[in-house]
Coordinates of C-alpha atoms in Angstrom, one line a residue:
X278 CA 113.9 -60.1 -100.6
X279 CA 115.2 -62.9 -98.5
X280 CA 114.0 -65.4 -95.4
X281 CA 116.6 -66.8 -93.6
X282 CA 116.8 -69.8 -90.9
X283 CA 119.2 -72.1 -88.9
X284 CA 119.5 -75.9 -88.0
X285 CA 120.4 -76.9 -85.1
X286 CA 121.0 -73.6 -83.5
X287 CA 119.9 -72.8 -79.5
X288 CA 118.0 -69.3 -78.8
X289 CA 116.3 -68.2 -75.4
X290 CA 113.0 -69.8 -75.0
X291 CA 113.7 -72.6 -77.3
X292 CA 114.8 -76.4 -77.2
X293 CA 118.1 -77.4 -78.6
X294 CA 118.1 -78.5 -82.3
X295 CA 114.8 -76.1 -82.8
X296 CA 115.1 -74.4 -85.8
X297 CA 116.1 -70.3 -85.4
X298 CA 114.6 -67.7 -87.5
X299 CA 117.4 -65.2 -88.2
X300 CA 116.9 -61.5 -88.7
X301 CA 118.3 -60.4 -91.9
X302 CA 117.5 -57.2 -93.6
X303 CA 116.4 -58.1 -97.5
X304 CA 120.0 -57.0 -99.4
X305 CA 122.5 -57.1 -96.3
X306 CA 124.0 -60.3 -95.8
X307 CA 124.9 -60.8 -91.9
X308 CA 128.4 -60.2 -90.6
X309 CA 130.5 -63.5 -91.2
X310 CA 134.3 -64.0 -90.4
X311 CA 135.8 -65.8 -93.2
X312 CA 139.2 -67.4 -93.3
X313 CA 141.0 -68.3 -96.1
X314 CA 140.8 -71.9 -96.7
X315 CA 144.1 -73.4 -98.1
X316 CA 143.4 -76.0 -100.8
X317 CA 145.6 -79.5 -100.4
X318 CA 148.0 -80.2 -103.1
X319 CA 147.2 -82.2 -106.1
X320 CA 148.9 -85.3 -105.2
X321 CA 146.3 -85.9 -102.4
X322 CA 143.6 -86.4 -105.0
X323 CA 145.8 -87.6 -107.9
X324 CA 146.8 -91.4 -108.1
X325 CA 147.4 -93.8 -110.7
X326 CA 144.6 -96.3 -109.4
X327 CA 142.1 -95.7 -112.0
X328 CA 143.8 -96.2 -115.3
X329 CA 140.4 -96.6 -117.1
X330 CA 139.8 -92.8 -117.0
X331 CA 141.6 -89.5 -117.3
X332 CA 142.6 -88.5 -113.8
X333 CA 144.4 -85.1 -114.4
X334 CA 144.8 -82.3 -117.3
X335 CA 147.3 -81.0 -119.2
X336 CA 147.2 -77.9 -116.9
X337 CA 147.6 -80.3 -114.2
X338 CA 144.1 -80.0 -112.4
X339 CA 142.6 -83.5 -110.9
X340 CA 139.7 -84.9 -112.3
X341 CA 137.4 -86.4 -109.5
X342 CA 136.4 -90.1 -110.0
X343 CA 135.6 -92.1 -107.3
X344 CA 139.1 -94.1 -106.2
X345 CA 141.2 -90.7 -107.5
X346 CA 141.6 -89.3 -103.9
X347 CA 142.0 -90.0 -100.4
X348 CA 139.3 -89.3 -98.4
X349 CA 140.8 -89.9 -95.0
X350 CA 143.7 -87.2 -95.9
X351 CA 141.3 -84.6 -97.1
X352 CA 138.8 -84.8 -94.4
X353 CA 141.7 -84.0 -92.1
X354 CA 142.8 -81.7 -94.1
X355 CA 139.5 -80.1 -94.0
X356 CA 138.3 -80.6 -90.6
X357 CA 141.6 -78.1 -89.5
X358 CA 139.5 -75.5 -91.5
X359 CA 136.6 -73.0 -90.0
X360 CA 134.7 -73.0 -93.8
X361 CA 131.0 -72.3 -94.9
X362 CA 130.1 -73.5 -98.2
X363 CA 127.3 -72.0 -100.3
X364 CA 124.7 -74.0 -102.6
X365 CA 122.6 -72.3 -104.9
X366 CA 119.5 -73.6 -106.5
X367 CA 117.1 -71.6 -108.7
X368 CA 113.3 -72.8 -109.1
X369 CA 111.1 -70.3 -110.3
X370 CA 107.3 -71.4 -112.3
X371 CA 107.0 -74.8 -113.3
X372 CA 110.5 -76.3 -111.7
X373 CA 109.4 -75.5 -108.1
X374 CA 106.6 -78.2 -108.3
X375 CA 108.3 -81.5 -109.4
X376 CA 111.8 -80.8 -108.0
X377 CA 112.5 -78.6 -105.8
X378 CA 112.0 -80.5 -102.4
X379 CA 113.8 -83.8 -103.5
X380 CA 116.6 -81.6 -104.7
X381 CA 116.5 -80.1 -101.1
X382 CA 115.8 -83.0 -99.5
X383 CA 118.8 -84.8 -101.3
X384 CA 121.1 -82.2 -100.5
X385 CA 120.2 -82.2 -97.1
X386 CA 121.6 -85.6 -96.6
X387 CA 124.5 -86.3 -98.7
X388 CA 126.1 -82.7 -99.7
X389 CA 129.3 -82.0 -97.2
X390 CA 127.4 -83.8 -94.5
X391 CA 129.3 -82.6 -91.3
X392 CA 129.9 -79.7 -92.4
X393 CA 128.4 -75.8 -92.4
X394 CA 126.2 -75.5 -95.5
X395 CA 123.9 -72.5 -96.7
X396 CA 121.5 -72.9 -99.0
X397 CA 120.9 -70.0 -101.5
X398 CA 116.9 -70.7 -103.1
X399 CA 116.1 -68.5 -105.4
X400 CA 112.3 -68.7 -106.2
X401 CA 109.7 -66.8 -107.4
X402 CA 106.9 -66.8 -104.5
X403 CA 107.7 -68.2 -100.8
X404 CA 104.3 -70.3 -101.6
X405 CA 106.3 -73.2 -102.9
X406 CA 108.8 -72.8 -100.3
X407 CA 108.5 -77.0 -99.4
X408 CA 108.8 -77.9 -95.5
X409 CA 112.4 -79.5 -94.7
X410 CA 113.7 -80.9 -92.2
X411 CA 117.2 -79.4 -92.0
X412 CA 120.1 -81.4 -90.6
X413 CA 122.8 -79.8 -88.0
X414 CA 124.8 -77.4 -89.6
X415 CA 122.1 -76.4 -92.2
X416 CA 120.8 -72.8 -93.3
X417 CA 118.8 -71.9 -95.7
X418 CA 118.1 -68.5 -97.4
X419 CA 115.0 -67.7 -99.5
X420 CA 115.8 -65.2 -102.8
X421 CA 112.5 -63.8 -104.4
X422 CA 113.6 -63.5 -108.2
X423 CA 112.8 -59.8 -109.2
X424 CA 114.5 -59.7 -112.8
X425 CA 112.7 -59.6 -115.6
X426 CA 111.1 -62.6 -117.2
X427 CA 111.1 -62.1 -120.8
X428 CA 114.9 -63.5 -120.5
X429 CA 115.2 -67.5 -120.9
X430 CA 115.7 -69.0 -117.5
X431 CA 119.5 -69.2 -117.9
X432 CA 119.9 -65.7 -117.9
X433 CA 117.3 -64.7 -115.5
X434 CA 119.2 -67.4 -112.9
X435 CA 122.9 -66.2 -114.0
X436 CA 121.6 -61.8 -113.2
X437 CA 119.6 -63.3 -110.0
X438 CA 122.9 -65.0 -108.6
X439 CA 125.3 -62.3 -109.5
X440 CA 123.5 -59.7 -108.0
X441 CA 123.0 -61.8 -104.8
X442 CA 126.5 -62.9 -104.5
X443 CA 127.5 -59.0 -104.3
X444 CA 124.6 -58.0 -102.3
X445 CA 124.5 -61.6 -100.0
X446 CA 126.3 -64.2 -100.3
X447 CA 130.1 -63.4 -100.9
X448 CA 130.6 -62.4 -97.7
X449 CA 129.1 -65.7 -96.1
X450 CA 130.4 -68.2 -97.8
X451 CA 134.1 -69.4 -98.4
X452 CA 133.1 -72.1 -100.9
X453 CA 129.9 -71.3 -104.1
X454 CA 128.3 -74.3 -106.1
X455 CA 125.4 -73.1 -108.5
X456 CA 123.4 -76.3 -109.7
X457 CA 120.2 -77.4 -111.5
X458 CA 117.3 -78.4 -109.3
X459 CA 116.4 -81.1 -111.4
X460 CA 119.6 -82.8 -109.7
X461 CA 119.4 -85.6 -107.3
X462 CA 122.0 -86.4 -104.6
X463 CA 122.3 -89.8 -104.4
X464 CA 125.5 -90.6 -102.4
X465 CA 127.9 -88.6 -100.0
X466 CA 129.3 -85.2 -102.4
X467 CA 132.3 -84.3 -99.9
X468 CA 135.4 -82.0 -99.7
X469 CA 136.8 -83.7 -102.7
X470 CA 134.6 -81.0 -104.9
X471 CA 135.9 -77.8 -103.1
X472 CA 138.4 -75.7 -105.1
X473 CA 139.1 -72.3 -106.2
X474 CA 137.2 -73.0 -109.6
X475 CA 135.3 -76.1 -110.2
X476 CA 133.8 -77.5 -113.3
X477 CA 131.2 -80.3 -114.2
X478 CA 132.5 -82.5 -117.0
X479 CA 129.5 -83.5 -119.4
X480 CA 128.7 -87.3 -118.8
X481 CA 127.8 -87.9 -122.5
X482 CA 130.5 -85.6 -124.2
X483 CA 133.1 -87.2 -121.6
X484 CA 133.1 -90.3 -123.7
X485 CA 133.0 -88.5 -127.6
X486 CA 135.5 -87.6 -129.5
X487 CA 136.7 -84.1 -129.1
X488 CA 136.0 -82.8 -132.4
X489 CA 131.9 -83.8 -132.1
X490 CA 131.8 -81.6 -128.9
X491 CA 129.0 -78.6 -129.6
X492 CA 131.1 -75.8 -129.3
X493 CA 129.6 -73.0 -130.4
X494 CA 131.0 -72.5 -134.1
X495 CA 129.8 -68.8 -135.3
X496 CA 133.0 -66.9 -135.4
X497 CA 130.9 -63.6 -134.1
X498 CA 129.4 -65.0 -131.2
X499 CA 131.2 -64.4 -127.8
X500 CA 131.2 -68.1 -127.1
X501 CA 132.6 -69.3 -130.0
X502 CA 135.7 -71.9 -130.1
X503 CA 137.2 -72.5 -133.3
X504 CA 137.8 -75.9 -134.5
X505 CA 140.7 -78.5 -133.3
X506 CA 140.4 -76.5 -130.1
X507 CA 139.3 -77.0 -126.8
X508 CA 139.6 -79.1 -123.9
X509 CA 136.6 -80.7 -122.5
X510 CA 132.6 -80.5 -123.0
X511 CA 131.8 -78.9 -119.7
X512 CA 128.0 -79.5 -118.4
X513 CA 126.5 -76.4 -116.6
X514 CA 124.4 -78.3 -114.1
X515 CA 127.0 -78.4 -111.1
X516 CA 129.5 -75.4 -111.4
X517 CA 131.2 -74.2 -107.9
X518 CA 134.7 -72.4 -106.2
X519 CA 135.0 -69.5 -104.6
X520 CA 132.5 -66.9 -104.3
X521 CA 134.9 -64.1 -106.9
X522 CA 135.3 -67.0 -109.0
X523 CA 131.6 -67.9 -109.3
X524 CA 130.9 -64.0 -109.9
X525 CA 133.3 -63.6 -112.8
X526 CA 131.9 -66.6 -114.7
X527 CA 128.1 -65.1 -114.3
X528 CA 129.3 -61.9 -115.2
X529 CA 131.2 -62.8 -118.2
X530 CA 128.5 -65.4 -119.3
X531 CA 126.1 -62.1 -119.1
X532 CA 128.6 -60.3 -120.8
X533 CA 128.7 -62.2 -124.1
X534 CA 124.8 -62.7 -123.9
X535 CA 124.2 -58.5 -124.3
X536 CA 127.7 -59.2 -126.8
X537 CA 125.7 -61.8 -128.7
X538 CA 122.0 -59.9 -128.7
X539 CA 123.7 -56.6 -130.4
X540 CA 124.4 -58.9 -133.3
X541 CA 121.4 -60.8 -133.6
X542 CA 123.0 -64.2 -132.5
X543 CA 121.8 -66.5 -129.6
X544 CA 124.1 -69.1 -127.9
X545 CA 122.9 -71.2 -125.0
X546 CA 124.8 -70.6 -121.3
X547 CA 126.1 -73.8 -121.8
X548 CA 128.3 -72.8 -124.9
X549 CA 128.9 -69.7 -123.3
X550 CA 130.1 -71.9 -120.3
X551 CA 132.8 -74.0 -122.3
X552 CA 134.1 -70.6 -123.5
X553 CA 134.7 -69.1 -120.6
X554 CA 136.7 -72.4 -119.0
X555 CA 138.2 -73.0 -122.3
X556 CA 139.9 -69.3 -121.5
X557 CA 139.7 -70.0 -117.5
X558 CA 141.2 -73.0 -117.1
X559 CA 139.1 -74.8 -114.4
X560 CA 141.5 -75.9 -111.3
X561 CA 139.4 -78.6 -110.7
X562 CA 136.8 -81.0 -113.2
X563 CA 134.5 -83.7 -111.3
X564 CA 133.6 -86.4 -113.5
X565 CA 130.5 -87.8 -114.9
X566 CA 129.7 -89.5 -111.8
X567 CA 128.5 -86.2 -110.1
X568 CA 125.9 -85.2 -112.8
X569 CA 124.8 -88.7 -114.3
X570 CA 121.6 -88.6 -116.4
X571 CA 119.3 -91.2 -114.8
X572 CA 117.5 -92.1 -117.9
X573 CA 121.1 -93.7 -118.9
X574 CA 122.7 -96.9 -117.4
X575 CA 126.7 -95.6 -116.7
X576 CA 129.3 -97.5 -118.3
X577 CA 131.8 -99.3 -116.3
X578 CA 134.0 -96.0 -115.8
X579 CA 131.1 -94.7 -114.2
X580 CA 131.5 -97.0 -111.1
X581 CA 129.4 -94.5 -108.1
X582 CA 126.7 -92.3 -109.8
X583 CA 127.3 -89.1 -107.1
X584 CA 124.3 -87.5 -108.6
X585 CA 121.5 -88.1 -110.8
X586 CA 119.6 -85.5 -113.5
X587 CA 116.2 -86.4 -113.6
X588 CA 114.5 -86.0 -117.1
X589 CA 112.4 -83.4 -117.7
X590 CA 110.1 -85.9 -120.0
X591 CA 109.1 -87.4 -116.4
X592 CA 106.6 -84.0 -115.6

C-alpha cells in the first residue's frame, strides 16, 4: 500500500509550487523513462590532496572525504544527465516518533539539492506520516510495512525494500540509497555519493586496526570472514547504487539469514553486510564523515561531519 505526492509540480486548478497528489495504484510503480547514467572516471574524485587519509583501494575504488573530489567537474558532469535518485528510510513503532521528521526534514535540505529525489518511507501506519514541506524537485512515497513482525527490524526492513524495489521502485529511480532514520543531514550530500555500488565505511572501525574489526568468526555462519581477511568495517547505516545493485545485497543478506536460522546461528545484518562487500567489492566507500556518531567529537581526519547518527540513549 503506497501514497504518493509531488513538489513543485503545476496541475489544473492549482497554483504553481502546490503540492500534487499523484494517482498510483498500491504495487504498480508509474511509468518512468530512465536513462543510463554514465559514472565519471576515478581520477575526477581521486587526488593526492588529503594525505592524512586513505583516498582509494586496492581495487581502485575512491574513498569520499571532503577535499578528494572536484565538485565543479562532477556537477557538470551530472547536470548533462536526466537522473532520479531514490532514498529509502524505514520507521516503523517506536522510530517514527523521535526521528522520522528531522530525518525528513534534513534530507529535504541538504541531500542532492537540485536535483530529482524520491523518497521511499516505509512505515507502519500513515498516522505518523509528519507534515513536510517538500522542496522543488521532491517526491515522496508512503510504504505500509505488511511483513511479519516477529523478525528483528533489520530483516523486516531488508524483505520490505526488496519487495518494493521489484514491485516500485526499480523502475523509477536510476540511483538507490537505503539509510537509518536515526541519521541527520547536516551539510550538502551531493553527486560525489552516486555510483553503481556504494558503501558506508564505519567511523569508529575506520580508525582500528584491521584485525579488531567484528567480523563475524563462526565458520558456519553465511557471514563469516575468516581471519587476516577482509578489507574494511563497513557500517550499514547509509548503503546506496543502483536499483539491481541494492536488490542483490537485500536478497543475499536475506539469503544467509534463512542460511543461518536452519543451523541455529544468528549474525547481525551488519556482519552479514561486510560479507557480502567483502565478496562484492564496493565501487565506491564514503568516509566517516557521512555517518558520524554525534555523541563523538571527529578527529582531525574527520574535517566536515556530512551526517550525524543520533544516539538512541537520547529517547
Amino acid at each position: 500500500m503506497l501514497t504518493t505526492q509531488t513538489a513543485g509540480a503545476t496541475a489544473s486548478g492549482t497554483q504553481k509550487g502546490a503540492p500534487q497528489v499523484l494517482p498510483v495504484i498500491a504495487g504498480v510503480a508509474p511509468a518512468a523513462v530512465l536513462v543510463k547514467v554514465p559514472v565519471p572516471p576515478v581520477s575526477l574524485l581521486f587526488n593526492r590532496g588529503r594525505p592524512d587519509v586513505i583516498t582509494t583501494t586496492s581495487w581502485l575504488a575512491p574513498v569520499v572525504w571532503e577535499g578528494t573530489f572536484s565538485r565543479k567537474m562532477l556537477e557538470k558532469h551530472y547536470r548533462r544527465q536526466n537522473f532520479t535518485t531514490g532514498l529509502a528510510v524505514f520507521a516503523t513503532g517506536r522510530l517514527a516518533d523521535p526521528y522520522l521528521e528531522l530525518f525528513l526534514n534534513s534530507a529535504n535540505k541538504y541531500f542532492l539539492t537540485g536535483y530529482r529525489v524520491i523518497f521511499y518511507i516505509m512505515m507502519d501506519t500513515f498516522i505518523k506520516l509528519p507534515q513536510i514541506k517538500w522542496e522543488p524537485l521532491r517526491q515522496f512515497k508512503v510504504f505500509i510495512v505488511t511483513e511479519s513482525r516477529w523478525w528483528d527490524n533489520d530483516v523486516v526492513r531488508m524483505k520490505s525494500l526488496a519487495k518494493h524495489i521489484i514491485w516500485d521502485i526499480q523502475g523509477e529511480v536510476d540511483f538507490l540509497f537505503s539509510m537509518t532514520v536515526t541519521q541527520i543531514f547536516q551539510n550538502n550530500v551531493g553527486v560525489e555519493v552516486l555510483g553503481e555500488l556504494v558503501a558506508q565505511l564505519h567511523g569508529w572501525w575506520y580508525f582500528k586496526d584491521r584485525a579488531s574489526f567484528p567480523y563475524e568468526r563462526r565458520p558456519k555462519s553465511a557471514a563469516y570472514i575468516p581471519f587476516g581477511q577482509g578489507d574494511f568495517y563497513y557500517d550499514g547505516a547509509f548503503v546506496g547504487g543502483t536499483p539491481q545493485e541494492v536488490l542483490n545485497l537485500a536478497e543475499e543478506y536475506l539469503n544467509g539469514v534463512i542460511h543461518d536460522l536452519g543451523l541455529r546461528l544468528n549474525s547481525s545484518y551488519e556482519k552479514h553486510l561486510n560479507k557480502y562487500f567483502f565478496l562484492r567489492k564496493p565501487t565506491k566507500l564514503l568516509s566517516p564523515e557521512y555517518n558520524w556518531d554525534a555523541d563523538f567529537y571527529p578527529p582531525p581526519q574527520v574535517q566536515y561531519v556530512k551526517v550525524a547518527q543520533q544516539s538512541k540513549r537520547r529517547h
